């Protein structure tokens, strides 16, 4: 072999050895970086490990850092995210961690989040976000002059808005959020703080419990994760294919005893909903917001449904104020977007009136549930339990204000209906007699006598005789009657998004 050839061979060998050393160094760096990433973001990884089925999490961007330095001190750039499975079904999730870089947002971790939102959108997978942190990262490189904000920040907000009405998006707040971080929670279908009460999937903004000990916080965190899993289970609705596995609640047979014989006594509508639905299947949404309206996801013979109802125990006695109108409308939109049939329970004295209601915008807000009911395409089954005055029954069923009337409009024997409360009507119809009464007791007697007379005229049997309802039935007959109608319908998600869900 000539000298030149020997020189070339030696050079090739040295280059190969050098390449091997470089490659091994890169491998060593990757192994070290992965180990650092696994050790970093402990809270974020714990949340995702607790959320997903064991061993199903596929992480995106575990090596991302605050810089490109091989010894970077920002594991996962403060945001852990990827795809995993809940009960064998795919879900996208991401979690900030305040313990890493103060949970701040950077151009890099926003690119990661944008990619995860993209995966949720194209695959129609639910998205779960655990949101906390101080907002934008102060030392993150600024965008080009005139750019204003990092475009990826708007990619994520636009992406969340695009998911609205397409797939469920659930946001939880383990800790307080900065101003830039909070919109991610507000854009979600459901959101809550953490630790949170068991009804964690809520539009309400709960704050963390300041005096809860570690054991209490851990218990509430577990409850919040269980609520997230339960909420998403209604979206998948697999249990609907096995009605034989569902069973009525223990109180189903005595549902008629929940409503007192004395019409002036209030009762808890939640107890009625629990007795109507499958055992242990009710997940209330937004319990702390607009207490005169109850909204909940539940199952009936294994089928996922949405229930909205008036709450007689509330300070408004079930009357609809601006917040309750928004709550009902938003819930109707949510169930309609995700093809969940609706059931409404009506015990409603009407809309709130007066100066306070007007200052709260009732004139503007009162039409929202009427509009949502008109535009829905999912089945609606309404049950009038007791009173329904004014526009109240229209807001709870669309009856009389929409061509999309309930597919089944039921009533219990305890119903009473009218354009206004019967006592209020007495002051108009019997005004002269009441004014001429010698004592307040006599005036009340005139009022009550007229109200009782009209109550008999509008009784349940008479309402059935005039076909004001499709049927007037006993309370315990309600569950099987509606379940029979549900068995005749199917749930098919449309290929295109029907509409977004109003974030108000």
CSV table of C-alpha atoms in Angstrom, one decimal:
chain,number,residue,atom,x,y,z
A,1,UNK,CA,0.0,0.0,0.0
A,2,UNK,CA,1.4,3.4,-0.9
A,3,UNK,CA,2.1,6.0,1.6
A,4,UNK,CA,-0.7,8.2,0.5
A,5,UNK,CA,-3.2,5.4,0.8
A,6,UNK,CA,-2.0,4.5,4.3
A,7,UNK,CA,-2.4,8.2,5.2
A,8,UNK,CA,-6.0,8.3,3.9
A,9,UNK,CA,-6.9,5.1,5.8
A,10,UNK,CA,-5.5,6.5,9.1
A,11,UNK,CA,-7.3,9.8,8.6
A,12,UNK,CA,-10.6,7.9,7.9
A,13,UNK,CA,-10.0,5.8,11.1
A,14,UNK,CA,-9.4,8.8,13.2
A,15,UNK,CA,-12.4,10.6,11.8
A,16,UNK,CA,-14.6,7.5,12.5
A,17,UNK,CA,-13.3,7.3,16.0
A,18,UNK,CA,-13.9,11.0,16.5
A,19,UNK,CA,-17.4,10.6,15.0
A,20,UNK,CA,-18.0,7.8,17.4
A,21,UNK,CA,-16.9,9.9,20.4
A,22,UNK,CA,-19.1,12.8,19.3
A,23,UNK,CA,-22.0,10.5,18.8
A,24,UNK,CA,-21.5,8.8,22.2
A,25,UNK,CA,-21.1,12.3,23.8
A,26,UNK,CA,-24.5,13.3,22.2
A,27,UNK,CA,-26.1,10.1,23.5
A,28,UNK,CA,-24.7,10.7,27.0
A,29,UNK,CA,-26.0,14.2,26.9
A,30,UNK,CA,-29.4,13.0,25.8
A,31,UNK,CA,-29.5,10.4,28.6
A,32,UNK,CA,-28.4,13.0,31.1
A,33,UNK,CA,-31.0,15.5,29.8
A,34,UNK,CA,-33.7,12.9,30.0
A,35,UNK,CA,-32.8,12.0,33.5
A,36,UNK,CA,-32.8,15.7,34.5
A,37,UNK,CA,-36.2,16.2,32.8
A,38,UNK,CA,-37.6,13.2,34.6
A,39,UNK,CA,-36.4,14.6,37.9
A,40,UNK,CA,-37.7,18.1,37.0
A,41,UNK,CA,-41.3,19.4,37.1
A,42,UNK,CA,-42.3,16.9,39.8
A,43,UNK,CA,-45.7,18.3,40.5
A,44,UNK,CA,-46.6,18.5,36.8
A,45,UNK,CA,-45.5,14.9,36.1
A,46,UNK,CA,-47.4,13.7,39.2
A,47,UNK,CA,-50.6,15.3,37.9
A,48,UNK,CA,-50.3,13.6,34.5
A,49,UNK,CA,-49.3,10.3,36.0
A,50,UNK,CA,-52.3,10.4,38.3
A,51,UNK,CA,-54.6,11.4,35.4
A,52,UNK,CA,-53.6,8.8,32.8
A,53,UNK,CA,-53.8,5.0,32.7
A,54,UNK,CA,-50.4,3.6,33.9
A,55,UNK,CA,-47.7,3.5,31.3
A,56,UNK,CA,-49.7,5.2,28.5
A,57,UNK,CA,-48.2,8.7,28.6
A,58,UNK,CA,-46.3,9.8,25.5
A,59,UNK,CA,-44.5,13.0,26.2
A,60,UNK,CA,-43.8,15.8,23.7
A,61,UNK,CA,-40.7,17.9,24.1
A,62,UNK,CA,-39.2,16.4,27.3
A,63,UNK,CA,-35.7,17.8,26.4
A,64,UNK,CA,-37.0,21.3,25.8
A,65,UNK,CA,-35.3,23.8,28.1
A,66,UNK,CA,-35.0,27.5,28.8
A,67,UNK,CA,-31.9,27.5,26.6
A,68,UNK,CA,-30.0,25.2,24.2
A,69,UNK,CA,-27.3,24.6,26.8
A,70,UNK,CA,-26.7,20.9,27.4
A,71,UNK,CA,-26.7,21.6,31.1
A,72,UNK,CA,-29.9,23.7,30.9
A,73,UNK,CA,-31.6,24.2,34.3
A,74,UNK,CA,-35.2,24.4,33.0
A,75,UNK,CA,-36.5,20.8,32.5
A,76,UNK,CA,-39.3,20.6,29.9
A,77,UNK,CA,-39.2,24.4,29.9
A,78,UNK,CA,-41.6,24.4,32.8
A,79,UNK,CA,-44.4,22.7,30.8
A,80,UNK,CA,-45.0,18.9,30.7
A,81,UNK,CA,-47.4,17.7,28.0
A,82,UNK,CA,-48.3,14.9,25.7
A,83,UNK,CA,-50.9,12.2,24.9
A,84,UNK,CA,-52.1,9.4,27.1
A,85,UNK,CA,-55.1,7.3,27.7
A,86,UNK,CA,-58.1,7.4,30.1
A,87,UNK,CA,-59.8,4.0,30.3
A,88,UNK,CA,-58.0,3.1,27.0
A,89,UNK,CA,-59.2,6.3,25.2
A,90,UNK,CA,-56.8,9.0,24.0
A,91,UNK,CA,-56.6,12.4,25.8
A,92,UNK,CA,-54.2,15.3,25.4
A,93,UNK,CA,-52.9,16.9,28.6
A,94,UNK,CA,-50.4,19.5,29.7
A,95,UNK,CA,-49.3,20.9,33.0
A,96,UNK,CA,-47.3,23.9,34.0
A,97,UNK,CA,-45.3,23.7,37.2
A,98,UNK,CA,-44.7,26.8,39.4
A,99,UNK,CA,-41.7,25.1,40.9
A,100,UNK,CA,-39.9,25.2,37.5
A,101,UNK,CA,-39.2,28.7,36.2
A,102,UNK,CA,-42.2,30.0,38.2
A,103,UNK,CA,-44.5,28.3,35.7
A,104,UNK,CA,-43.9,31.0,33.2
A,105,UNK,CA,-44.6,31.0,29.5
A,106,UNK,CA,-41.9,31.2,26.8
A,107,UNK,CA,-42.0,31.1,23.1
A,108,UNK,CA,-40.6,27.6,23.3
A,109,UNK,CA,-43.1,26.0,25.7
A,110,UNK,CA,-45.9,27.8,23.8
A,111,UNK,CA,-44.8,26.1,20.7
A,112,UNK,CA,-45.1,22.8,22.6
A,113,UNK,CA,-48.6,23.7,23.8
A,114,UNK,CA,-49.7,24.8,20.4
A,115,UNK,CA,-48.6,21.4,19.0
A,116,UNK,CA,-50.7,19.6,21.7
A,117,UNK,CA,-53.7,21.7,20.9
A,118,UNK,CA,-53.2,20.8,17.2
A,119,UNK,CA,-53.2,17.1,18.1
A,120,UNK,CA,-56.4,17.6,20.0
A,121,UNK,CA,-58.0,19.4,17.1
A,122,UNK,CA,-57.1,17.1,14.2
A,123,UNK,CA,-57.8,13.9,16.2
A,124,UNK,CA,-60.8,15.2,18.1
A,125,UNK,CA,-59.2,14.2,21.4
A,126,UNK,CA,-60.2,15.9,24.7
A,127,UNK,CA,-57.7,18.4,26.1
A,128,UNK,CA,-56.8,18.8,29.8
A,129,UNK,CA,-54.7,21.7,31.1
A,130,UNK,CA,-53.3,22.2,34.5
A,131,UNK,CA,-52.7,26.0,34.6
A,132,UNK,CA,-50.6,27.9,37.1
A,133,UNK,CA,-47.7,30.3,37.0
A,134,UNK,CA,-46.6,33.9,36.7
A,135,UNK,CA,-47.5,34.5,33.1
A,136,UNK,CA,-44.9,35.6,30.5
A,137,UNK,CA,-41.3,34.9,31.3
A,138,UNK,CA,-39.5,38.2,31.9
A,139,UNK,CA,-36.2,37.2,30.3
A,140,UNK,CA,-37.6,35.5,27.3
A,141,UNK,CA,-36.3,37.0,24.0
A,142,UNK,CA,-38.5,39.7,22.7
A,143,UNK,CA,-40.2,39.3,19.3
A,144,UNK,CA,-39.1,41.4,16.4
A,145,UNK,CA,-39.7,45.1,16.5
A,146,UNK,CA,-43.4,45.9,15.9
A,147,UNK,CA,-44.3,42.2,16.6
A,148,UNK,CA,-46.0,43.0,20.0
A,149,UNK,CA,-46.3,39.6,21.5
A,150,UNK,CA,-45.0,36.2,20.7
A,151,UNK,CA,-47.3,34.8,18.0
A,152,UNK,CA,-47.3,31.4,19.7
A,153,UNK,CA,-49.1,32.8,22.6
A,154,UNK,CA,-52.0,33.7,20.3
A,155,UNK,CA,-51.7,30.3,18.6
A,156,UNK,CA,-52.7,28.7,21.9
A,157,UNK,CA,-55.5,31.1,22.6
A,158,UNK,CA,-56.9,30.8,19.0
A,159,UNK,CA,-56.4,27.0,19.3
A,160,UNK,CA,-58.4,26.8,22.5
A,161,UNK,CA,-61.2,28.9,20.9
A,162,UNK,CA,-61.2,26.6,17.9
A,163,UNK,CA,-61.6,23.5,20.2
A,164,UNK,CA,-64.7,25.1,21.8
A,165,UNK,CA,-67.7,23.0,20.7
A,166,UNK,CA,-65.4,20.4,19.0
A,167,UNK,CA,-63.9,18.5,21.9
A,168,UNK,CA,-64.1,19.0,25.7
A,169,UNK,CA,-61.4,21.1,27.2
A,170,UNK,CA,-60.9,21.0,30.9
A,171,UNK,CA,-58.7,23.5,32.8
A,172,UNK,CA,-57.6,23.1,36.4
A,173,UNK,CA,-55.7,25.7,38.5
A,174,UNK,CA,-53.5,24.1,41.1
A,175,UNK,CA,-52.4,27.6,42.2
A,176,UNK,CA,-53.1,31.2,41.4
A,177,UNK,CA,-52.4,32.3,37.8
A,178,UNK,CA,-50.8,35.4,36.3
A,179,UNK,CA,-52.9,37.6,34.0
A,180,UNK,CA,-51.4,36.1,30.8
A,181,UNK,CA,-52.1,32.5,32.0
A,182,UNK,CA,-55.7,33.0,33.1
A,183,UNK,CA,-57.2,33.2,29.6
A,184,UNK,CA,-56.2,29.6,29.0
A,185,UNK,CA,-58.5,28.6,31.9
A,186,UNK,CA,-61.3,30.9,30.7
A,187,UNK,CA,-61.2,29.5,27.2
A,188,UNK,CA,-61.8,26.0,28.4
A,189,UNK,CA,-65.1,24.2,28.3
A,190,UNK,CA,-64.9,23.7,32.1
A,191,UNK,CA,-62.4,25.0,34.6
A,192,UNK,CA,-61.8,24.9,38.3
A,193,UNK,CA,-59.2,25.8,40.9
A,194,UNK,CA,-57.2,23.2,42.8
A,195,UNK,CA,-57.6,22.0,45.5
A,196,UNK,CA,-61.3,22.1,44.6
A,197,UNK,CA,-64.6,20.7,45.9
A,198,UNK,CA,-65.8,17.4,44.4
A,199,UNK,CA,-67.8,19.2,41.7
A,200,UNK,CA,-64.5,20.3,40.3
A,201,UNK,CA,-65.6,20.7,36.6
A,202,UNK,CA,-67.1,24.1,37.0
A,203,UNK,CA,-67.2,27.5,35.4
A,204,UNK,CA,-66.8,29.0,38.8
A,205,UNK,CA,-63.4,30.4,39.9
A,206,UNK,CA,-62.6,28.8,43.2
A,207,UNK,CA,-59.4,29.7,45.0
A,208,UNK,CA,-57.2,27.2,46.7
A,209,UNK,CA,-58.0,26.4,50.3
A,210,UNK,CA,-55.4,28.4,52.3
A,211,UNK,CA,-55.6,26.5,55.6
A,212,UNK,CA,-55.9,23.0,54.2
A,213,UNK,CA,-53.1,20.7,55.4
A,214,UNK,CA,-51.2,18.4,53.0
A,215,UNK,CA,-53.6,15.5,53.6
A,216,UNK,CA,-56.6,17.7,52.8
A,217,UNK,CA,-55.0,19.2,49.7
A,218,UNK,CA,-54.0,15.7,48.5
A,219,UNK,CA,-57.6,14.4,49.0
A,220,UNK,CA,-59.0,17.3,47.1
A,221,UNK,CA,-56.5,17.0,44.3
A,222,UNK,CA,-57.6,13.3,44.0
A,223,UNK,CA,-61.2,14.4,43.9
A,224,UNK,CA,-60.5,17.0,41.2
A,225,UNK,CA,-58.7,14.4,39.1
A,226,UNK,CA,-61.6,12.0,39.6
A,227,UNK,CA,-64.0,14.8,38.5
A,228,UNK,CA,-61.9,15.4,35.3
A,229,UNK,CA,-62.0,11.7,34.5
A,230,UNK,CA,-65.8,11.5,35.1
A,231,UNK,CA,-66.4,14.6,33.0
A,232,UNK,CA,-64.6,13.2,30.0
A,233,UNK,CA,-66.4,9.9,30.5
A,234,UNK,CA,-69.6,11.6,29.5
A,235,UNK,CA,-67.9,12.7,26.3
A,236,UNK,CA,-66.8,9.2,25.4
A,237,UNK,CA,-70.2,7.8,26.5
A,238,UNK,CA,-69.1,4.2,26.3
A,239,UNK,CA,-71.4,3.1,29.1
A,240,UNK,CA,-74.4,4.0,26.9
A,241,UNK,CA,-73.9,0.7,25.0
A,242,UNK,CA,-74.5,-1.4,28.2
A,243,UNK,CA,-77.7,-0.2,29.8
A,244,UNK,CA,-77.9,-3.5,31.8
A,245,UNK,CA,-75.0,-2.4,33.9
A,246,UNK,CA,-76.8,0.8,35.0
A,247,UNK,CA,-79.0,0.7,38.1
A,248,UNK,CA,-81.5,3.3,39.5
A,249,UNK,CA,-80.5,5.3,42.6
A,250,UNK,CA,-81.8,3.9,45.9
A,251,UNK,CA,-84.2,6.9,46.2
A,252,UNK,CA,-85.7,6.3,42.7
A,253,UNK,CA,-88.8,4.5,44.1
A,254,UNK,CA,-89.5,7.4,46.6
A,255,UNK,CA,-88.9,10.3,44.2
A,256,UNK,CA,-92.4,11.5,44.8
A,257,UNK,CA,-91.7,12.2,48.5
A,258,UNK,CA,-89.0,14.8,47.7
A,259,UNK,CA,-91.6,17.5,46.8
A,260,UNK,CA,-93.5,18.5,49.9
A,261,UNK,CA,-97.3,18.5,49.9
A,262,UNK,CA,-97.2,22.0,51.3
A,263,UNK,CA,-96.6,24.1,48.1
A,264,UNK,CA,-95.0,26.9,50.2
A,265,UNK,CA,-92.2,24.6,51.4
A,266,UNK,CA,-88.9,24.5,49.4
A,267,UNK,CA,-87.0,21.3,48.7
A,268,UNK,CA,-83.6,20.5,47.2
A,269,UNK,CA,-83.7,19.9,43.5
A,270,UNK,CA,-80.4,18.1,43.7
A,271,UNK,CA,-82.1,15.3,45.6
A,272,UNK,CA,-84.7,15.0,42.8
A,273,UNK,CA,-82.0,14.8,40.1
A,274,UNK,CA,-80.1,12.2,42.1
A,275,UNK,CA,-83.3,10.1,42.4
A,276,UNK,CA,-84.0,10.4,38.7
A,277,UNK,CA,-80.6,9.5,37.3
A,278,UNK,CA,-78.6,6.3,37.5
A,279,UNK,CA,-77.0,5.6,40.9
A,280,UNK,CA,-73.8,7.6,41.5
A,281,UNK,CA,-73.8,9.1,38.0
A,282,UNK,CA,-74.5,12.8,38.6
A,283,UNK,CA,-71.7,15.3,38.1
A,284,UNK,CA,-72.8,18.9,38.8
A,285,UNK,CA,-71.2,21.7,36.9
A,286,UNK,CA,-70.9,25.2,38.3
A,287,UNK,CA,-72.4,24.6,41.7
A,288,UNK,CA,-71.1,27.9,43.1
A,289,UNK,CA,-72.2,30.0,40.1
A,290,UNK,CA,-75.9,31.1,39.7
A,291,UNK,CA,-77.3,28.9,42.5
A,292,UNK,CA,-80.9,29.3,41.3
A,293,UNK,CA,-80.0,27.1,38.3
A,294,UNK,CA,-78.6,23.5,38.7
A,295,UNK,CA,-76.7,22.1,35.7
A,296,UNK,CA,-75.3,18.5,35.8
A,297,UNK,CA,-74.2,15.7,33.6
A,298,UNK,CA,-75.6,12.3,34.5
A,299,UNK,CA,-76.6,8.9,33.0
A,300,UNK,CA,-80.0,7.4,32.5
A,301,UNK,CA,-79.9,3.6,31.9
A,302,UNK,CA,-76.2,4.1,31.1
A,303,UNK,CA,-76.8,6.9,28.5
A,304,UNK,CA,-75.0,10.2,29.1
A,305,UNK,CA,-77.4,13.2,29.4
A,306,UNK,CA,-77.4,16.8,30.5
A,307,UNK,CA,-79.9,18.0,33.2
A,308,UNK,CA,-80.7,21.6,34.0
A,309,UNK,CA,-83.2,22.5,36.7
A,310,UNK,CA,-84.5,25.3,38.9
A,311,UNK,CA,-83.4,25.2,42.5
A,312,UNK,CA,-86.3,26.1,45.0
A,313,UNK,CA,-83.8,26.2,47.9
A,314,UNK,CA,-81.8,29.1,46.3
A,315,UNK,CA,-82.2,32.7,47.6
A,316,UNK,CA,-84.2,33.4,44.4
A,317,UNK,CA,-86.5,30.4,45.0
A,318,UNK,CA,-85.5,29.2,41.6
A,319,UNK,CA,-86.3,32.4,39.7
A,320,UNK,CA,-84.0,33.1,36.8
A,321,UNK,CA,-81.6,36.0,37.1
A,322,UNK,CA,-79.0,37.1,34.6
A,323,UNK,CA,-76.4,34.7,35.9
A,324,UNK,CA,-78.9,31.8,35.8
A,325,UNK,CA,-79.9,32.6,32.3
A,326,UNK,CA,-76.2,32.6,31.2
A,327,UNK,CA,-75.6,29.3,33.0
A,328,UNK,CA,-78.6,27.6,31.4
A,329,UNK,CA,-77.7,28.9,27.9
A,330,UNK,CA,-74.1,27.8,28.2
A,331,UNK,CA,-75.0,24.4,29.4
A,332,UNK,CA,-77.5,23.9,26.6
A,333,UNK,CA,-74.9,24.9,24.1
A,334,UNK,CA,-72.4,22.5,25.7
A,335,UNK,CA,-74.7,19.5,25.5
A,336,UNK,CA,-75.9,20.4,22.0
A,337,UNK,CA,-72.3,20.7,20.7
A,338,UNK,CA,-71.4,17.3,22.1
A,339,UNK,CA,-74.8,15.6,21.2
A,340,UNK,CA,-75.9,14.9,24.7
A,341,UNK,CA,-79.7,14.8,25.2
A,342,UNK,CA,-81.2,17.2,27.6
A,343,UNK,CA,-83.7,16.8,30.5
A,344,UNK,CA,-85.1,19.9,32.3
A,345,UNK,CA,-86.9,19.9,35.7
A,346,UNK,CA,-89.1,23.0,36.1
A,347,UNK,CA,-90.2,24.6,39.3
A,348,UNK,CA,-89.9,28.2,38.5
A,349,UNK,CA,-91.6,31.4,39.6
A,350,UNK,CA,-90.4,33.2,36.4
A,351,UNK,CA,-87.6,35.6,35.7
A,352,UNK,CA,-86.3,38.0,38.3
A,353,UNK,CA,-87.8,41.5,38.0
A,354,UNK,CA,-87.2,44.9,39.6
A,355,UNK,CA,-84.5,47.5,39.8
A,356,UNK,CA,-81.7,45.1,40.9
A,357,UNK,CA,-82.5,42.6,38.1
A,358,UNK,CA,-82.6,45.4,35.6
A,359,UNK,CA,-79.2,46.7,36.8
A,360,UNK,CA,-77.9,43.1,36.4
A,361,UNK,CA,-78.9,43.2,32.7
A,362,UNK,CA,-81.9,40.8,32.8
A,363,UNK,CA,-83.4,42.5,29.7
A,364,UNK,CA,-80.3,41.6,27.8
A,365,UNK,CA,-79.6,38.1,29.3
A,366,UNK,CA,-83.1,36.7,29.5
A,367,UNK,CA,-83.2,35.7,25.8
A,368,UNK,CA,-80.0,33.6,25.9
A,369,UNK,CA,-81.6,30.3,27.0
A,370,UNK,CA,-84.5,30.9,24.6
A,371,UNK,CA,-82.0,31.3,21.8
A,372,UNK,CA,-79.9,28.3,22.9
A,373,UNK,CA,-83.0,26.1,23.0
A,374,UNK,CA,-84.2,27.3,19.6
A,375,UNK,CA,-80.9,26.5,17.9
A,376,UNK,CA,-80.4,23.1,19.6
A,377,UNK,CA,-80.8,19.9,17.6
A,378,UNK,CA,-80.5,17.3,20.5
A,379,UNK,CA,-83.6,15.9,22.1
A,380,UNK,CA,-85.1,17.7,25.0
A,381,UNK,CA,-87.5,16.2,27.6
A,382,UNK,CA,-89.0,18.6,30.1
A,383,UNK,CA,-90.7,17.8,33.4
A,384,UNK,CA,-92.7,20.4,35.2
A,385,UNK,CA,-92.6,19.5,38.9
A,386,UNK,CA,-94.5,22.3,40.5
A,387,UNK,CA,-94.9,26.0,39.5
A,388,UNK,CA,-94.1,27.6,36.2
A,389,UNK,CA,-95.0,31.3,35.8
A,390,UNK,CA,-94.4,33.9,33.2
A,391,UNK,CA,-91.5,33.2,30.8
A,392,UNK,CA,-89.9,30.7,33.2
A,393,UNK,CA,-91.3,27.6,31.5
A,394,UNK,CA,-90.2,28.9,28.1
A,395,UNK,CA,-86.6,29.4,29.3
A,396,UNK,CA,-86.6,25.9,30.7
A,397,UNK,CA,-88.1,24.1,27.7
A,398,UNK,CA,-88.5,26.4,24.7
A,399,UNK,CA,-92.2,25.6,24.8
A,400,UNK,CA,-94.3,28.5,23.4
A,401,UNK,CA,-91.3,30.4,22.1
A,402,UNK,CA,-89.6,28.0,19.7
A,403,UNK,CA,-90.6,25.6,16.9
A,404,UNK,CA,-88.2,23.2,18.5
A,405,UNK,CA,-90.5,22.1,21.3
A,406,UNK,CA,-89.6,19.4,23.8
A,407,UNK,CA,-89.8,15.9,22.3
A,408,UNK,CA,-91.7,14.9,25.4
A,409,UNK,CA,-93.3,17.5,27.8
A,410,UNK,CA,-94.3,15.9,31.1
A,411,UNK,CA,-95.9,17.2,34.3
A,412,UNK,CA,-96.5,15.9,37.8
A,413,UNK,CA,-99.9,16.2,39.5
A,414,UNK,CA,-98.4,19.0,41.7
A,415,UNK,CA,-98.1,21.5,38.8
A,416,UNK,CA,-99.5,25.0,38.7
A,417,UNK,CA,-99.0,27.4,35.8
A,418,UNK,CA,-99.9,31.0,34.9
A,419,UNK,CA,-98.7,34.2,33.4
A,420,UNK,CA,-97.7,35.2,36.9
A,421,UNK,CA,-97.9,33.9,40.4
A,422,UNK,CA,-101.5,33.1,41.4
A,423,UNK,CA,-101.2,35.3,44.5
A,424,UNK,CA,-99.9,38.2,42.4
A,425,UNK,CA,-102.7,37.7,39.9
A,426,UNK,CA,-105.2,38.0,42.8
A,427,UNK,CA,-104.0,41.5,43.6
A,428,UNK,CA,-104.9,42.5,40.0
A,429,UNK,CA,-108.1,40.6,39.6
A,430,UNK,CA,-109.4,41.1,43.2
A,431,UNK,CA,-107.9,44.5,43.7
A,432,UNK,CA,-111.0,46.3,44.7
A,433,UNK,CA,-112.1,43.6,47.1
A,434,UNK,CA,-108.6,43.5,48.7
A,435,UNK,CA,-108.5,47.3,49.0
A,436,UNK,CA,-111.9,47.3,50.6
A,437,UNK,CA,-111.0,44.6,53.2
A,438,UNK,CA,-111.3,45.8,56.8
A,439,UNK,CA,-108.2,44.0,58.1
A,440,UNK,CA,-104.9,42.7,56.6
A,441,UNK,CA,-106.1,39.2,57.5
A,442,UNK,CA,-109.3,39.6,55.5
A,443,UNK,CA,-107.2,40.9,52.5
A,444,UNK,CA,-105.0,37.8,52.6
A,445,UNK,CA,-108.0,35.6,52.9
A,446,UNK,CA,-109.5,37.1,49.7
A,447,UNK,CA,-106.1,36.7,48.0
A,448,UNK,CA,-105.6,33.1,49.1
A,449,UNK,CA,-109.2,32.1,48.1
A,450,UNK,CA,-108.7,33.4,44.6
A,451,UNK,CA,-105.3,31.7,44.3
A,452,UNK,CA,-106.8,28.3,45.4
A,453,UNK,CA,-109.6,28.7,43.0
A,454,UNK,CA,-107.2,29.3,40.1
A,455,UNK,CA,-104.9,26.5,41.3
A,456,UNK,CA,-107.8,24.1,40.9
A,457,UNK,CA,-108.5,25.4,37.5
A,458,UNK,CA,-104.9,24.9,36.5
A,459,UNK,CA,-104.4,21.6,38.3
A,460,UNK,CA,-102.5,18.7,36.8
A,461,UNK,CA,-105.5,16.7,35.7
A,462,UNK,CA,-107.1,19.8,34.0
A,463,UNK,CA,-103.8,20.5,32.3
A,464,UNK,CA,-103.8,17.0,30.9
A,465,UNK,CA,-107.5,17.4,29.8
A,466,UNK,CA,-106.5,20.5,27.8
A,467,UNK,CA,-103.4,18.9,26.4
A,468,UNK,CA,-101.1,21.4,28.0
A,469,UNK,CA,-98.7,18.6,28.4
A,470,UNK,CA,-98.0,15.3,26.5
A,471,UNK,CA,-98.8,13.5,29.8
A,472,UNK,CA,-99.4,14.1,33.5
A,473,UNK,CA,-97.8,11.2,35.3
A,474,UNK,CA,-96.7,10.1,38.7
A,475,UNK,CA,-93.2,11.1,39.8
A,476,UNK,CA,-91.9,7.5,39.9
A,477,UNK,CA,-93.1,7.0,36.2
A,478,UNK,CA,-90.8,9.8,35.0
A,479,UNK,CA,-87.5,7.8,34.8
A,480,UNK,CA,-88.8,4.9,32.8
A,481,UNK,CA,-90.8,7.2,30.5
A,482,UNK,CA,-87.9,9.3,29.5
A,483,UNK,CA,-85.5,6.3,29.4
A,484,UNK,CA,-87.9,4.7,26.8
A,485,UNK,CA,-87.6,7.8,24.6
A,486,UNK,CA,-83.8,7.8,24.9
A,487,UNK,CA,-83.6,4.2,23.8
A,488,UNK,CA,-85.2,5.3,20.5
A,489,UNK,CA,-82.4,7.9,19.8
A,490,UNK,CA,-78.7,7.5,18.9
A,491,UNK,CA,-75.8,9.7,19.6
A,492,UNK,CA,-73.6,10.5,16.5
A,493,UNK,CA,-71.0,13.3,16.6
A,494,UNK,CA,-71.3,15.4,13.5
A,495,UNK,CA,-68.3,15.5,11.1
A,496,UNK,CA,-68.1,19.3,11.4
A,497,UNK,CA,-68.4,21.6,14.4
A,498,UNK,CA,-72.0,22.7,15.1
A,499,UNK,CA,-71.1,25.8,17.0
A,500,UNK,CA,-68.7,27.1,19.7
A,501,UNK,CA,-69.7,27.3,23.4
A,502,UNK,CA,-70.1,30.8,24.7
A,503,UNK,CA,-67.3,31.4,27.3
A,504,UNK,CA,-69.5,33.7,29.4
